[in-house]
Every structure is written in structure tokens, then in C-alpha cells.
Amino acid sequence: MGMKSQPVVVTAVCRGEGVGYLSFATKDALSGVEVQARLKDGRSVPSACFCLGATEWVAVLPLLAEDVVLSVRHAGSPLATITYPAFRSKLYSRLLTRARPDVAANLRGIERRRGAGRVQVSIDEAWPLGQEQVVWRIHASFPMDDGSVSPSLVCYDERANALDARVVVMEDHVVPQRRDASLGERLVTFSCVLPQGVRSFFAVASSGEGEAHTGFAGMNAPRAAGMLMDSHARIAGAAGDASYGRWFEEHRATTAEIAAQQRACASLSEACKPLISIVMPVFRTPKGFLREAIDSVLGQSYERWELLVVNVSGVCDEVDAVLGAIADDRVRVLERENLSISQNTNAGIEEARGDYVAFLDHDDVLEPDALWHYVQEILCHPEVDLLYCDEDRLVNGSVQTPAFKTFPNYGKLYTHNYVTHLLMVSRYALEATERSDARVAGAQDYDLTLKAFEVARRVTHIPRVLYHWREHEGSTAGGDDQKPYAHEAGRQALLAHLDRRGIAARVDDGPLPYTYRVRYELPEQPQKVSIVIPTRDQALLLRACVTSILERTTYQNFEIVLVENNSEREETFELYDELCGLDDRVRVVTWKPDVPGDFNYSAIVNHGAANATGELLVLLNNDTEVLEPAWLEELAGCLMRPEVGVVGAKLLFGDDLVQHVGMVANPNGDFCHVCQNLARDAMGPAYAGMMPGDYAMVTGACQMVSRALFDELGGYDETLAVGFNDGDFCLRARELGYTATVAPYALLRHREFSTRGRETTDARLRARYLTEKGRMLVRHAAFFAAGDPALNPNLNGFGTFFEL
């Protein structure tokens, strides 16, 4: 640490997370000390200086891989030149932390604690974008900034070289300061896309010239690795959680609970004990696996069951030894010729005497309370015709990769057999459906599930892990290519199901084995779609939105209804004229509030819908941009499912991370977007990022609904002027028996919060937000009390990635 003059003495050197600290003392009590930082080659480096006392000061600068020269100045005159040593600062920082931890703690983070009135910058999130890039979310607060100058962000590597980064301004709003509401501060969120290998860097945010409008934040490799590790863990969801085994042991039934279930079962009358038949085809199963499967049935706390072992092994000593050792007359062994797995299963169904029939694979394992929980549901709801539970994989004796499933969900079922195990079907449903034939061998369970869904009076998901699907070489659980014939069998089963429902569609392969993509076939004369876009100024956003529709949309029978409300800028009205002249499918209607200047999004939407002429309505924000040309075909196709009322699209942020693929309500009653910040092309937990699925709600940024249902619901609720109106609309449709669904192949970009601020950062909006939230909670109290059915109760209700 060199010193060229005596008025300044270095007192401590410390390192933080991407930031360096150097404290120094001046000989005399001074005010207004400044520090200017530069590299030895003369390039400037951002820095800040904070006063600790009359003679104590702290310089803050980004951590670099080379020494930084600090020029200490007072009243414009130089006091001293000192050096922050890149290499030796590691040692100095460790020594300081050990010898004077109080001093080190006081230095670290001083730029945040003493930053009032200064530009504050923080690097808060890191999200993987494919294998090669990382998206960094960076927040900046500019005090006393009126927003007149466009904000900018530049990132530099650890040698202060500017990085080739893609920077997107996500949000930019001027709000009242929290310290003093009479003053404003500008809140800007940047997204910076950097190569995967860049882990040490610093970011400089600016909203004008000079230090008063500039701030910086640093990132070092350890913190970057930790942030990315956390993001990867979240994105993996419960299925990738390494702690699942411990979680399961804490949540499975205890010995005392099993005993209590047995006593309760013994006290039930015969009328309250439905007979459960369990069908298990067996073909040359390894002895240990078969014994475990049978033992898991013998160990059930509910005792009124029968196990039908359909043995198609022929002469097999291992299987014969296990079956010959069974001494329980509830187990019946049916010796049959080995046909297809469908026919082998049918043989068991034909012999079953039970009120309900369940299906157990010959190498899998049931939890001892599995039948108990199923029977409890049957006793509560005698009309239930199909039941399934959560499950996991059994790998070399340990449980992993849990599947925490959703409520009965046609949208998800049309992408893959998410139901799988333990499938139980009522006698009523079996008698109402045909048995699976050899064409669907390998997917006979999927075929039966689809058929049962068609006739079931009630379908129930039991949110407990009661089934262990053994993963080993040769099993379907053991890999995506174990039984390729099963994939085609599943496709045939789904195609036949759609045909039985009268839904015109073809079934293509999905992005993964055993997954499918349903392509709905629209009528030769497709219905007219009215795209209703509320808009107020923001001409650049509106131009991008409308031109993307006109230039990219392949569905031709549509109109665009621009709903003008309270615009003031001349450029907006000039754009209206331009767009209407460009295409006669574009027109403008004007909504006039009762009180000039008032804003009521619901009323604006309703006004646009009232002036629309289409049989289908798309309610679209003006800050969206069409990416997928067939987006309207995808949305309209989903409405061919009779149970669907509202369809949402997959929306991306400007940095290609997911903004919306479905919306759920958390336990506090707030709306959350599932898989938010997932990479554009990532599958996400439970395939939610890339495959369709049903939800209670979808965002109003892009909703398709039939004109008939919109009118039946009375449109959007105008007492919800800004917030919660989209979710309320979906929930009211749900009360009429409809579901909302997401069509992820309908892809748009959404610049969320580009036209209005966040309630969490703007006190002016918070009162209205809370009022509307309260109205929502009261109106849909039963829904919120029961919990959003799209969220498995075993998962974190506040998470967005289906986490434990």
C-alpha cells in the first residue's frame, strides 16, 4: 500500500462480495473528502467514499484482478494517492476479520447502510439461460431522478474491460421515496445476459452524467456460484431435491399411526369396508422385487382387499418360489398364458370381485397406509370413480425423484400420463368402459385412465406419497428408451380418447419420450377473433405489439380493437391513424371515464369487448409482442376442449426468461406465476415450462375466452379496477364448471410493469391493491381456504417451482 503524502494514513483493507473496502484517516478533521479510482494504465474505476467520523473515511470500489490507485481529494485539491492492492487484499482482509471482526463487519456493506441520497445498485438474481449463458437481474435506485434520461448499464470484467452483454431494461418507474414521500426516486430493473463462464464482474448503472447519477455493484466467483446453485436447486423443484429422502421419512406414516389405522379399520362395519381388488401381472420378476411387492400388499393397514397375481411367467423357479410361499387366502394366483400386457391385465380385471380395482406393477412397492387413504376418500365421496396418489422412484433401496401431482388435469393428461400410480378405478367406471386391447399394450394404464376420465363422476388426487415405482434396468422408470413401443401405444390411446370426445385433433410426439403434443384441428371457417388491447400513450410499445400481430400472425380471421383511454401525447394519436390506415382490421374505440383521468382496466376491457365483433375474444396487454405466428391457432384450439373456459399463453420477459406459464394463488392470497424466470426452452419441474396444463387462473396479459362465456360472466369486474381482475375472471368461470389452461406453444413477449409500477415499491398503489385483494379474498373465500388445487399441499405454497 503505497503512500505519497502524509496527510492520509491507511487504517484497514477489507474485501466483501465483489467489493473492496479501504479505510483511511486524515490528519485533520475534514468534510467533503472524495476519492477517484483508476488503474495504473489510467482507466477510471467507479468508487464511492463514506465518512466514518471527523477524520475516518472508507473508500469502496469493485474488486479487480489488479491494483487500483485511489486519489484522495478535498475541496478539489489532492491530499494523497494510495493503492488498493488486488492480491495482498485477500491476506489483509483475512487478518482483519480474525483480529478485528467488528471493524470488518462495519466496513462490509457500508455502501448500503450509508447510501441514502446516493445511487444504489445491487445484483440480486442469477438464472441459467441454457447451457451457455446466465441472466443477472440488477436493481438500481436513483434518488431525485425524474426519469427524463434513459438508464444504462455496463458490465466489466475483473480487469475493468467492458463485457459484451445483452442488457434489457425490465422496469423503470419514478416512485415516492420510502424515507420521504415528498421526494421521488427512480427504480430501474436491468437484466444482463452474460456468458456462463463470467463469474467475477462489476456493473455500473447510470441515469445521466456525473457521480450523482451513477452507481456500481460487484460480483465475485464464490457468490456467483452460490446464487446459481440456489437457482438450479429451485428450478429442479421437489423432484430434484436432494433432501427428499429425509423429507419422506418425516412425512410417511409412523408405526403408531399404522396401528391406529388398523384399529379403526377393525371397528368399521362391513358396509363401510369396500373390497379393493389389486391386479398385478407377473412375468419372470426377480425374486426379491416380487416378494417386496407382495409384502407391501400384505402389510396394508386396511385389510379388506384381494390381490390377483396374474402369473404369465410359465415355468420360473424364482417366481414359483415366491408365490408358493404365500399363506394368505386374500391372494389369488391366476396362471395364464403370456399375451400382451393389456390382455394380461384384463385377465385380472375379469376375475376381480372388488368394488374398486387398483393396479400394482410386479416390482413396485406400496406404503402400508396406501389403501387406508384411498378408502377414506371413497367413504367421504362414494361417487369417486378414479383415484391416484403421489409417488417416487425406488432406486437401490432409496427413494428419490418424487412426483407430487396436481388436481385432475386434462391439459396435463394430454401431454403425458401424469396419473400413473397408484391407479384405482371403481366398478362403475370399469363397467362403463371397454377393456384395453393389444394396440395399447405398454400404455394400458394410460388408456384406462383416459377412459375413466371420460365417465368418472369424480376424480380424486390423494396428496400423499403412497407408491414407490422401482427403477431398474428394463423398467419404464429406468429410462426413457426402455419400452419404445409404449410411447406409440400411448399416442394411440390418446388419439382414440380425443375421437371418443369428439375433439378433432392429431397427436404428435412431444419433446420427450412418452410425451405428446395435441394439435387441435380448427374448423375450415375459423371463428373470428377480436384482439382487445387497452392502451394509453406508450406509442413505442403499442407499435411493437400491433405490428407483431399484423406481420407474424398466420390466423387471418381477426380484428384488433385498440381501446384508447386518457392518452395525452400527439404521437399516440398519430400512431392510431397510421395503424388503422395500415390494415383495415385495426380500429380504435375510446373509453371515457366518469371522472376525467381515472383509470379502470376492467371497464376499459369491457368497453373494448362491447365494441368487438368476434366470436372469440383475446384480451391483450399493449406491452406484449407476438413471437409464435400460430399463437391464435394454439389458443383457439384449447377452447375446443369443452371444459376449458379461459386460455392463457406462454409469456417471456425481454431477456427470454419465462414470465408466465400459469398462475396460482399462494397461501397469502397473492397471485404468483409458476416457473417464472425459467429459461425459455427449459422443461421445468413437472414439465410445466414447456407443456400445456390446466390451472385455476391465467394472467390477463393474454387471455382468450369465447364471447358467450365473457358475456355470461358479465366481463371483468369493474370494482377491481387494476389488480386481481384477471384471476377473479378465471375463478368466476371456474365456479361455472370451467377451467383455465395454458397453451405454451402460443408464445409472446411481455414487458411486464412497463406501463404501470409495482404495488410493492410504490406506496401510492398499495392501498388500492390491498382493497382489491380484500374484495377478492371475500368473494372467493372457499377457494382460498381450500388452497389452489394446482398446488400440491406437500409443496411450498410460496414457491414458483413446485418446491418442497
PDB file of N, CA, C and O in Angstrom, residues 1 17 174 179 232 252 262 289 325 335 376 434 444 503 662 679 723 788 797:
ATOM      1  N   MET A   1       0.853  -1.194   0.000  1.00  0.00           N
ATOM      2  CA  MET A   1       0.000   0.000   0.000  1.00  0.00           C
ATOM      3  C   MET A   1       0.878   1.231   0.000  1.00  0.00           C
ATOM      4  O   MET A   1       1.398   1.645   1.024  1.00  0.00           O
ATOM      5  N   GLU A  17     -18.258  -9.148  -0.963  1.00  0.00           N
ATOM      6  CA  GLU A  17     -18.693  -9.965  -2.096  1.00  0.00           C
ATOM      7  C   GLU A  17     -18.647  -9.125  -3.371  1.00  0.00           C
ATOM      8  O   GLU A  17     -19.600  -8.454  -3.732  1.00  0.00           O
ATOM      9  N   VAL A 174     -40.660   6.020 -11.536  1.00  0.00           N
ATOM     10  CA  VAL A 174     -40.380   7.009 -10.503  1.00  0.00           C
ATOM     11  C   VAL A 174     -41.463   6.894  -9.441  1.00  0.00           C
ATOM     12  O   VAL A 174     -42.658   6.983  -9.743  1.00  0.00           O
ATOM     13  N   ARG A 179     -38.202   6.959   2.579  1.00  0.00           N
ATOM     14  CA  ARG A 179     -37.783   7.817   3.696  1.00  0.00           C
ATOM     15  C   ARG A 179     -38.584   9.114   3.736  1.00  0.00           C
ATOM     16  O   ARG A 179     -38.879   9.650   4.803  1.00  0.00           O
ATOM     17  N   HIS A 232     -30.510 -23.182  -9.605  1.00  0.00           N
ATOM     18  CA  HIS A 232     -30.638 -24.529 -10.168  1.00  0.00           C
ATOM     19  C   HIS A 232     -31.454 -25.423  -9.237  1.00  0.00           C
ATOM     20  O   HIS A 232     -32.275 -26.230  -9.702  1.00  0.00           O
ATOM     21  N   ARG A 252     -43.948 -39.879   6.178  1.00  0.00           N
ATOM     22  CA  ARG A 252     -44.642 -41.150   5.988  1.00  0.00           C
ATOM     23  C   ARG A 252     -45.324 -41.551   7.286  1.00  0.00           C
ATOM     24  O   ARG A 252     -45.026 -41.023   8.367  1.00  0.00           O
ATOM     25  N   GLN A 262     -55.259 -49.608  11.758  1.00  0.00           N
ATOM     26  CA  GLN A 262     -55.730 -50.995  11.862  1.00  0.00           C
ATOM     27  C   GLN A 262     -56.874 -51.111  12.861  1.00  0.00           C
ATOM     28  O   GLN A 262     -57.860 -51.817  12.624  1.00  0.00           O
ATOM     29  N   PHE A 289     -37.654 -58.496  -5.814  1.00  0.00           N
ATOM     30  CA  PHE A 289     -38.605 -57.449  -6.180  1.00  0.00           C
ATOM     31  C   PHE A 289     -40.043 -57.939  -5.999  1.00  0.00           C
ATOM     32  O   PHE A 289     -40.902 -57.222  -5.468  1.00  0.00           O
ATOM     33  N   ALA A 325     -44.903 -69.563  -1.466  1.00  0.00           N
ATOM     34  CA  ALA A 325     -44.715 -69.298  -0.038  1.00  0.00           C
ATOM     35  C   ALA A 325     -45.822 -68.437   0.555  1.00  0.00           C
ATOM     36  O   ALA A 325     -45.847 -68.196   1.767  1.00  0.00           O
ATOM     37  N   GLU A 335     -52.931 -68.440 -13.106  1.00  0.00           N
ATOM     38  CA  GLU A 335     -51.948 -68.888 -14.091  1.00  0.00           C
ATOM     39  C   GLU A 335     -52.521 -68.684 -15.487  1.00  0.00           C
ATOM     40  O   GLU A 335     -53.582 -69.212 -15.825  1.00  0.00           O
ATOM     41  N   GLN A 376     -60.603 -44.033   2.772  1.00  0.00           N
ATOM     42  CA  GLN A 376     -61.147 -42.861   3.450  1.00  0.00           C
ATOM     43  C   GLN A 376     -61.771 -41.895   2.452  1.00  0.00           C
ATOM     44  O   GLN A 376     -62.827 -41.308   2.696  1.00  0.00           O
ATOM     45  N   GLU A 434     -64.684 -49.869 -22.160  1.00  0.00           N
ATOM     46  CA  GLU A 434     -64.166 -51.094 -22.752  1.00  0.00           C
ATOM     47  C   GLU A 434     -62.762 -51.370 -22.240  1.00  0.00           C
ATOM     48  O   GLU A 434     -62.025 -50.454 -21.879  1.00  0.00           O
ATOM     49  N   GLN A 444     -51.460 -49.435 -21.292  1.00  0.00           N
ATOM     50  CA  GLN A 444     -52.811 -49.810 -20.904  1.00  0.00           C
ATOM     51  C   GLN A 444     -53.304 -49.017 -19.695  1.00  0.00           C
ATOM     52  O   GLN A 444     -54.498 -48.726 -19.579  1.00  0.00           O
ATOM     53  N   ILE A 503     -63.318 -34.504 -30.271  1.00  0.00           N
ATOM     54  CA  ILE A 503     -62.371 -33.405 -30.431  1.00  0.00           C
ATOM     55  C   ILE A 503     -61.476 -33.719 -31.623  1.00  0.00           C
ATOM     56  O   ILE A 503     -60.722 -34.701 -31.613  1.00  0.00           O
ATOM     57  N   GLY A 662     -48.765 -19.987 -16.372  1.00  0.00           N
ATOM     58  CA  GLY A 662     -49.802 -20.414 -15.439  1.00  0.00           C
ATOM     59  C   GLY A 662     -49.728 -19.581 -14.177  1.00  0.00           C
ATOM     60  O   GLY A 662     -48.662 -19.083 -13.808  1.00  0.00           O
ATOM     61  N   ALA A 679     -35.680 -20.631 -17.990  1.00  0.00           N
ATOM     62  CA  ALA A 679     -35.218 -20.362 -19.351  1.00  0.00           C
ATOM     63  C   ALA A 679     -36.293 -20.712 -20.374  1.00  0.00           C
ATOM     64  O   ALA A 679     -37.098 -21.633 -20.168  1.00  0.00           O
ATOM     65  N   GLY A 723     -55.994  -4.465 -10.075  1.00  0.00           N
ATOM     66  CA  GLY A 723     -55.413  -5.735  -9.672  1.00  0.00           C
ATOM     67  C   GLY A 723     -56.444  -6.834  -9.478  1.00  0.00           C
ATOM     68  O   GLY A 723     -57.615  -6.573  -9.187  1.00  0.00           O
ATOM     69  N   ASP A 788     -55.178 -23.437  -3.581  1.00  0.00           N
ATOM     70  CA  ASP A 788     -55.210 -23.577  -5.031  1.00  0.00           C
ATOM     71  C   ASP A 788     -54.968 -25.040  -5.409  1.00  0.00           C
ATOM     72  O   ASP A 788     -53.954 -25.628  -5.029  1.00  0.00           O
ATOM     73  N   GLY A 797     -46.077 -23.434  -0.836  1.00  0.00           N
ATOM     74  CA  GLY A 797     -47.098 -22.622  -1.461  1.00  0.00           C
ATOM     75  C   GLY A 797     -46.611 -21.268  -1.907  1.00  0.00           C
ATOM     76  O   GLY A 797     -47.259 -20.595  -2.712  1.00  0.00           O
TER      77      GLY A 797
END
